[in-house]
Amino acid sequence: MKQYSLAIHGGAGAISRKKMTEEKSCAYRAALSDALAEAENILLRGGTALEAVEKAVMNMEDSPLFNAGKGAVYTHEGKHEMDAAIMCGKTLDAGAVSLISTIRNPIVLAKTILERSEHIFLAGEGAMEFAKQENIAFEDAAWFNTEFRFNSLQKAKMKQKIELDHNEREDKYGTVGAVALDQYGNLAAATSTGGMTNKRFGRIGDSPLIGIGTYANNKTCAISCTGKGEDFIRAMVAYDISCLMEYKGFSLEAASRFVVQSKLPVKSGGLIAVDSKGNIVMPFNSEGMYRASVSNSKAKEVFIFQP
Amino acid sequence: MKQYSLAIHGGAGAISRKKMTEEKSCAYRAALSDALAEAENILLRGGTALEAVEKAVMNMEDSPLFNAGKGAVYTHEGKHEMDAAIMCGKTLDAGAVSLISTIRNPIVLAKTILERSEHIFLAGEGAMEFAKQENIAFEDAAWFNTEFRFNSLQKAKMKQKIELDHNEREDKYGTVGAVALDQYGNLAAATSTGGMTNKRFGRIGDSPLIGIGTYANNKTCAISCTGKGEDFIRAMVAYDISCLMEYKGFSLEAASRFVVQSKLPVKSGGLIAVDSKGNIVMPFNSEGMYRASVSNSKAKEVFIFQP
């Protein structure tokens, strides 16, 4: 059997070991396992890396546990504004969306842009008009309502600050993502996020930005980031790792470690990445990062805190 | 006198030598000279690179000749949707806006985000709300009306296609930009665009994307791009040049030439860049690029076609 590798994340941040109950930990682990298994199944059946990362992200978007899709946090105005991006390492084609609402799976819209639009990045009302033309699934705004997230908004408003919260104060940087190498040697990356609780002003983070929160290139690696978007933009995280591999000959492991440890401020977040040989890394400099990985040569692993 | 360098562009594309009248050529040259002189004046008086690139771009935004600010092209809906970004090479702070309208100088809003927002990238209605709070100058939608651009939209609609036109079919990729090195050794880059005639779906091009259309880093260089945005996104143009310098030891000239000639499809567009030693390059692979440069050691130059 040829090499395949797959990694997913469900956000990084100040996930407190103390506050993490056994019940909550089990729920997250089960959700990660489920998303991983569905995507692995695609790779096992001969599907592409692009299909696998889309499926993993869709699965997590449909879970209320993660800050993406159904579980997206509330903006200041009480809406859900979501961003997503996907990239194919073989063709360098990409699709990205920002500031969309009521679309059930933003990652499906991003993949449709990759496949069917001459553009790469669509945003706001225009992106939703494109989604309608392409028969992308919408949901009522009420579908995205979760009591838990609504309470987070009220708390954030009381504190009069913008929270990058995903899980109260326990998971500051909620995002989901997936990276994969398929049996054909192709890489792909996908990321989806609901942004920041109480955010205003149409803020766009790193998730939908090609080369920052999401990047794939068969020459080097596929990457999906999660964390404080502005830190990731300043450091050009995903493409920087790719360039350290391509131009300085760094391994994926050395390049990722260097960028996370030396170019990002402490507690910014983390990333998952896979290279063209199937190596997987999942470094982060926050307290925790929901993550899981599997390959044809290594059994499934699911982690929340530092190993 | 310490080194300072400055370069500006007013868009690249299929600028036909045959169709370029003496009158039109003079008008563009005068507008470029004017923007260059105003920005150089700032550098000469001890102003910063960030102030100089903002001023050069503001000046071109106020001219109806360039596809930015007043001269912005019409979207499919007959509106003007503008994007801009600015970055400081010393701090790596940046400000970017996308899909805004009725703001006289999008680059001023981008600089205000750099200086006064905890975020980097704001878009749409939210960005305009922030602009109002910050007392950024608005103009009536009518202020952006130009007969010439309106006629371009009608023609494009008749052809039922999206045009990256700036100047009928003569300047496909209209954008303005500036890069500078100031006497304190700091670099800055700024870019502003009105996008594509007849564009739909809230398309975001490369101009407001940090590391793609706009980038500055004192370690390497400052860059502003102009051209077919999707090509520039796939190639991660600005940060790729920076990485070739930082990680492979390429000169600015070698890095820029390599990226424009080897990573961009033919006729994609071009860029202007200045490095920390004050070297200026202005490569492009389209027929022409409106551009001008000056430094303390080199007299003003204004070009439209290949030299």
Short mmCIF file of N, CA and C in Angstrom, two decimals, chain B residues 20-99:
data_model
loop_
_atom_site.label_atom_id
_atom_site.label_comp_id
_atom_site.label_asym_id
_atom_site.label_seq_id
_atom_site.Cartn_x
_atom_site.Cartn_y
_atom_site.Cartn_z
N MET B 20 -1.30 54.20 -27.55
CA MET B 20 -0.90 55.22 -26.58
C MET B 20 -0.61 56.54 -27.31
N THR B 21 -1.51 57.48 -27.15
CA THR B 21 -1.30 58.78 -27.79
C THR B 21 -0.28 59.59 -26.99
N GLU B 22 0.27 60.57 -27.62
CA GLU B 22 1.21 61.48 -26.96
C GLU B 22 0.54 62.18 -25.78
N GLU B 23 -0.71 62.56 -26.01
CA GLU B 23 -1.45 63.29 -24.98
C GLU B 23 -1.67 62.43 -23.73
N LYS B 24 -2.07 61.17 -23.97
CA LYS B 24 -2.32 60.25 -22.86
C LYS B 24 -1.03 59.93 -22.13
N SER B 25 0.00 59.67 -22.90
CA SER B 25 1.30 59.37 -22.32
C SER B 25 1.76 60.52 -21.40
N CYS B 26 1.58 61.75 -21.89
CA CYS B 26 1.97 62.93 -21.10
C CYS B 26 1.17 63.03 -19.81
N ALA B 27 -0.12 62.75 -19.91
CA ALA B 27 -0.98 62.84 -18.72
C ALA B 27 -0.54 61.84 -17.66
N TYR B 28 -0.27 60.60 -18.08
CA TYR B 28 0.18 59.58 -17.11
C TYR B 28 1.54 59.95 -16.52
N ARG B 29 2.46 60.40 -17.38
CA ARG B 29 3.79 60.77 -16.90
C ARG B 29 3.72 61.91 -15.89
N ALA B 30 2.86 62.86 -16.17
CA ALA B 30 2.72 64.00 -15.26
C ALA B 30 2.14 63.55 -13.91
N ALA B 31 1.16 62.65 -13.98
CA ALA B 31 0.53 62.17 -12.74
C ALA B 31 1.52 61.37 -11.91
N LEU B 32 2.31 60.53 -12.57
CA LEU B 32 3.32 59.74 -11.85
C LEU B 32 4.38 60.68 -11.24
N SER B 33 4.84 61.66 -12.02
CA SER B 33 5.85 62.61 -11.53
C SER B 33 5.36 63.36 -10.31
N ASP B 34 4.11 63.73 -10.37
CA ASP B 34 3.52 64.49 -9.28
C ASP B 34 3.47 63.65 -7.99
N ALA B 35 2.99 62.41 -8.12
CA ALA B 35 2.91 61.53 -6.94
C ALA B 35 4.30 61.25 -6.38
N LEU B 36 5.25 61.03 -7.28
CA LEU B 36 6.64 60.75 -6.86
C LEU B 36 7.22 61.95 -6.12
N ALA B 37 7.02 63.14 -6.67
CA ALA B 37 7.59 64.36 -6.08
C ALA B 37 7.02 64.61 -4.68
N GLU B 38 5.73 64.42 -4.55
CA GLU B 38 5.10 64.66 -3.24
C GLU B 38 5.65 63.70 -2.19
N ALA B 39 5.82 62.44 -2.59
CA ALA B 39 6.33 61.45 -1.63
C ALA B 39 7.81 61.67 -1.36
N GLU B 40 8.56 62.04 -2.39
CA GLU B 40 10.00 62.30 -2.18
C GLU B 40 10.20 63.46 -1.21
N ASN B 41 9.34 64.43 -1.35
CA ASN B 41 9.40 65.60 -0.47
C ASN B 41 9.29 65.18 1.00
N ILE B 42 8.43 64.23 1.26
CA ILE B 42 8.29 63.74 2.63
C ILE B 42 9.59 63.11 3.11
N LEU B 43 10.20 62.30 2.25
CA LEU B 43 11.47 61.64 2.63
C LEU B 43 12.58 62.67 2.83
N LEU B 44 12.62 63.67 1.95
CA LEU B 44 13.66 64.71 2.05
C LEU B 44 13.54 65.51 3.33
N ARG B 45 12.32 65.71 3.78
CA ARG B 45 12.09 66.49 5.00
C ARG B 45 12.22 65.65 6.25
N GLY B 46 12.67 64.39 6.09
CA GLY B 46 12.87 63.56 7.27
C GLY B 46 11.66 62.73 7.66
N GLY B 47 10.65 62.67 6.77
CA GLY B 47 9.48 61.84 7.04
C GLY B 47 9.83 60.36 6.92
N THR B 48 8.88 59.51 7.32
CA THR B 48 9.13 58.07 7.29
C THR B 48 8.70 57.44 5.96
N ALA B 49 9.22 56.24 5.72
CA ALA B 49 8.84 55.48 4.53
C ALA B 49 7.33 55.24 4.52
N LEU B 50 6.78 54.96 5.71
CA LEU B 50 5.34 54.70 5.82
C LEU B 50 4.54 55.94 5.38
N GLU B 51 4.98 57.13 5.82
CA GLU B 51 4.29 58.36 5.41
C GLU B 51 4.45 58.59 3.91
N ALA B 52 5.62 58.30 3.38
CA ALA B 52 5.88 58.55 1.96
C ALA B 52 5.04 57.65 1.05
N VAL B 53 4.95 56.36 1.39
CA VAL B 53 4.16 55.47 0.52
C VAL B 53 2.67 55.79 0.64
N GLU B 54 2.23 56.18 1.83
CA GLU B 54 0.83 56.58 1.98
C GLU B 54 0.53 57.79 1.08
N LYS B 55 1.42 58.77 1.13
CA LYS B 55 1.19 60.00 0.36
C LYS B 55 1.19 59.72 -1.14
N ALA B 56 2.14 58.92 -1.62
CA ALA B 56 2.20 58.61 -3.06
C ALA B 56 0.91 57.93 -3.51
N VAL B 57 0.44 56.98 -2.72
CA VAL B 57 -0.77 56.25 -3.09
C VAL B 57 -2.00 57.16 -3.01
N MET B 58 -2.08 57.99 -1.98
CA MET B 58 -3.19 58.96 -1.87
C MET B 58 -3.26 59.83 -3.11
N ASN B 59 -2.10 60.30 -3.53
CA ASN B 59 -2.04 61.17 -4.70
C ASN B 59 -2.60 60.46 -5.94
N MET B 60 -2.21 59.23 -6.13
CA MET B 60 -2.71 58.48 -7.30
C MET B 60 -4.17 58.09 -7.13
N GLU B 61 -4.61 57.84 -5.89
CA GLU B 61 -6.04 57.57 -5.64
C GLU B 61 -6.89 58.77 -6.03
N ASP B 62 -6.36 59.96 -5.86
CA ASP B 62 -7.13 61.17 -6.17
C ASP B 62 -7.16 61.50 -7.66
N SER B 63 -6.35 60.80 -8.46
CA SER B 63 -6.33 61.02 -9.91
C SER B 63 -7.34 60.10 -10.59
N PRO B 64 -8.09 60.63 -11.58
CA PRO B 64 -9.02 59.74 -12.29
C PRO B 64 -8.31 58.80 -13.26
N LEU B 65 -7.00 58.98 -13.46
CA LEU B 65 -6.28 58.17 -14.44
C LEU B 65 -6.04 56.74 -13.99
N PHE B 66 -5.94 56.54 -12.68
CA PHE B 66 -5.57 55.22 -12.17
C PHE B 66 -6.76 54.51 -11.55
N ASN B 67 -6.74 53.16 -11.62
CA ASN B 67 -7.83 52.35 -11.08
C ASN B 67 -7.66 52.17 -9.57
N ALA B 68 -7.96 53.23 -8.86
CA ALA B 68 -7.89 53.24 -7.39
C ALA B 68 -8.53 54.54 -6.96
N GLY B 69 -9.20 54.56 -5.80
CA GLY B 69 -9.84 55.78 -5.33
C GLY B 69 -10.78 56.35 -6.39
N LYS B 70 -10.59 57.64 -6.70
CA LYS B 70 -11.50 58.33 -7.63
C LYS B 70 -11.64 57.61 -8.97
N GLY B 71 -10.55 57.04 -9.46
CA GLY B 71 -10.58 56.39 -10.78
C GLY B 71 -10.97 54.93 -10.74
N ALA B 72 -11.46 54.44 -9.60
CA ALA B 72 -11.80 53.01 -9.46
C ALA B 72 -12.83 52.59 -10.50
N VAL B 73 -12.67 51.40 -11.03
CA VAL B 73 -13.59 50.87 -12.04
C VAL B 73 -14.92 50.48 -11.41
N TYR B 74 -15.91 50.22 -12.25
CA TYR B 74 -17.24 49.82 -11.79
C TYR B 74 -17.34 48.30 -11.63
N THR B 75 -18.01 47.87 -10.56
CA THR B 75 -18.34 46.45 -10.43
C THR B 75 -19.55 46.16 -11.33
N HIS B 76 -19.91 44.89 -11.41
CA HIS B 76 -21.06 44.47 -12.18
C HIS B 76 -22.32 45.26 -11.77
N GLU B 77 -22.46 45.53 -10.49
CA GLU B 77 -23.64 46.23 -9.96
C GLU B 77 -23.54 47.74 -10.11
N GLY B 78 -22.47 48.22 -10.76
CA GLY B 78 -22.34 49.65 -10.97
C GLY B 78 -21.80 50.38 -9.74
N LYS B 79 -21.19 49.64 -8.83
CA LYS B 79 -20.60 50.26 -7.64
C LYS B 79 -19.07 50.33 -7.78
N HIS B 80 -18.46 50.93 -6.80
CA HIS B 80 -17.00 50.94 -6.74
C HIS B 80 -16.58 50.22 -5.48
N GLU B 81 -15.92 49.09 -5.62
CA GLU B 81 -15.44 48.34 -4.46
C GLU B 81 -13.93 48.38 -4.47
N MET B 82 -13.36 48.88 -3.41
CA MET B 82 -11.92 49.13 -3.41
C MET B 82 -11.19 48.34 -2.32
N ASP B 83 -9.92 48.05 -2.58
CA ASP B 83 -9.07 47.31 -1.64
C ASP B 83 -7.76 48.09 -1.46
N ALA B 84 -7.15 47.97 -0.30
CA ALA B 84 -5.84 48.60 -0.10
C ALA B 84 -5.10 47.92 1.05
N ALA B 85 -3.78 48.06 1.05
CA ALA B 85 -2.98 47.53 2.16
C ALA B 85 -1.71 48.35 2.32
N ILE B 86 -1.20 48.38 3.53
CA ILE B 86 0.05 49.09 3.81
C ILE B 86 0.80 48.29 4.87
N MET B 87 2.14 48.28 4.80
CA MET B 87 2.92 47.50 5.77
C MET B 87 4.21 48.22 6.11
N CYS B 88 4.57 48.14 7.39
CA CYS B 88 5.79 48.75 7.90
C CYS B 88 6.87 47.68 8.06
N GLY B 89 8.01 47.88 7.39
CA GLY B 89 9.07 46.87 7.40
C GLY B 89 9.80 46.77 8.72
N LYS B 90 9.69 47.81 9.54
CA LYS B 90 10.39 47.80 10.82
C LYS B 90 9.66 46.94 11.85
N THR B 91 8.34 47.14 11.94
CA THR B 91 7.56 46.47 12.98
C THR B 91 6.80 45.25 12.45
N LEU B 92 6.69 45.12 11.13
CA LEU B 92 5.83 44.12 10.47
C LEU B 92 4.35 44.38 10.77
N ASP B 93 4.04 45.55 11.30
CA ASP B 93 2.63 45.91 11.45
C ASP B 93 2.05 46.19 10.07
N ALA B 94 0.76 45.88 9.92
CA ALA B 94 0.13 46.07 8.62
C ALA B 94 -1.32 46.46 8.81
N GLY B 95 -1.90 47.06 7.77
CA GLY B 95 -3.31 47.37 7.76
C GLY B 95 -3.83 47.07 6.36
N ALA B 96 -5.00 46.42 6.28
CA ALA B 96 -5.55 46.08 4.98
C ALA B 96 -7.06 46.21 5.01
N VAL B 97 -7.63 46.65 3.87
CA VAL B 97 -9.09 46.75 3.75
C VAL B 97 -9.52 46.18 2.42
N SER B 98 -10.73 45.64 2.41
CA SER B 98 -11.24 45.08 1.18
C SER B 98 -12.73 45.35 1.07
N LEU B 99 -13.21 45.46 -0.18
CA LEU B 99 -14.63 45.60 -0.46
C LEU B 99 -15.26 46.80 0.24
#
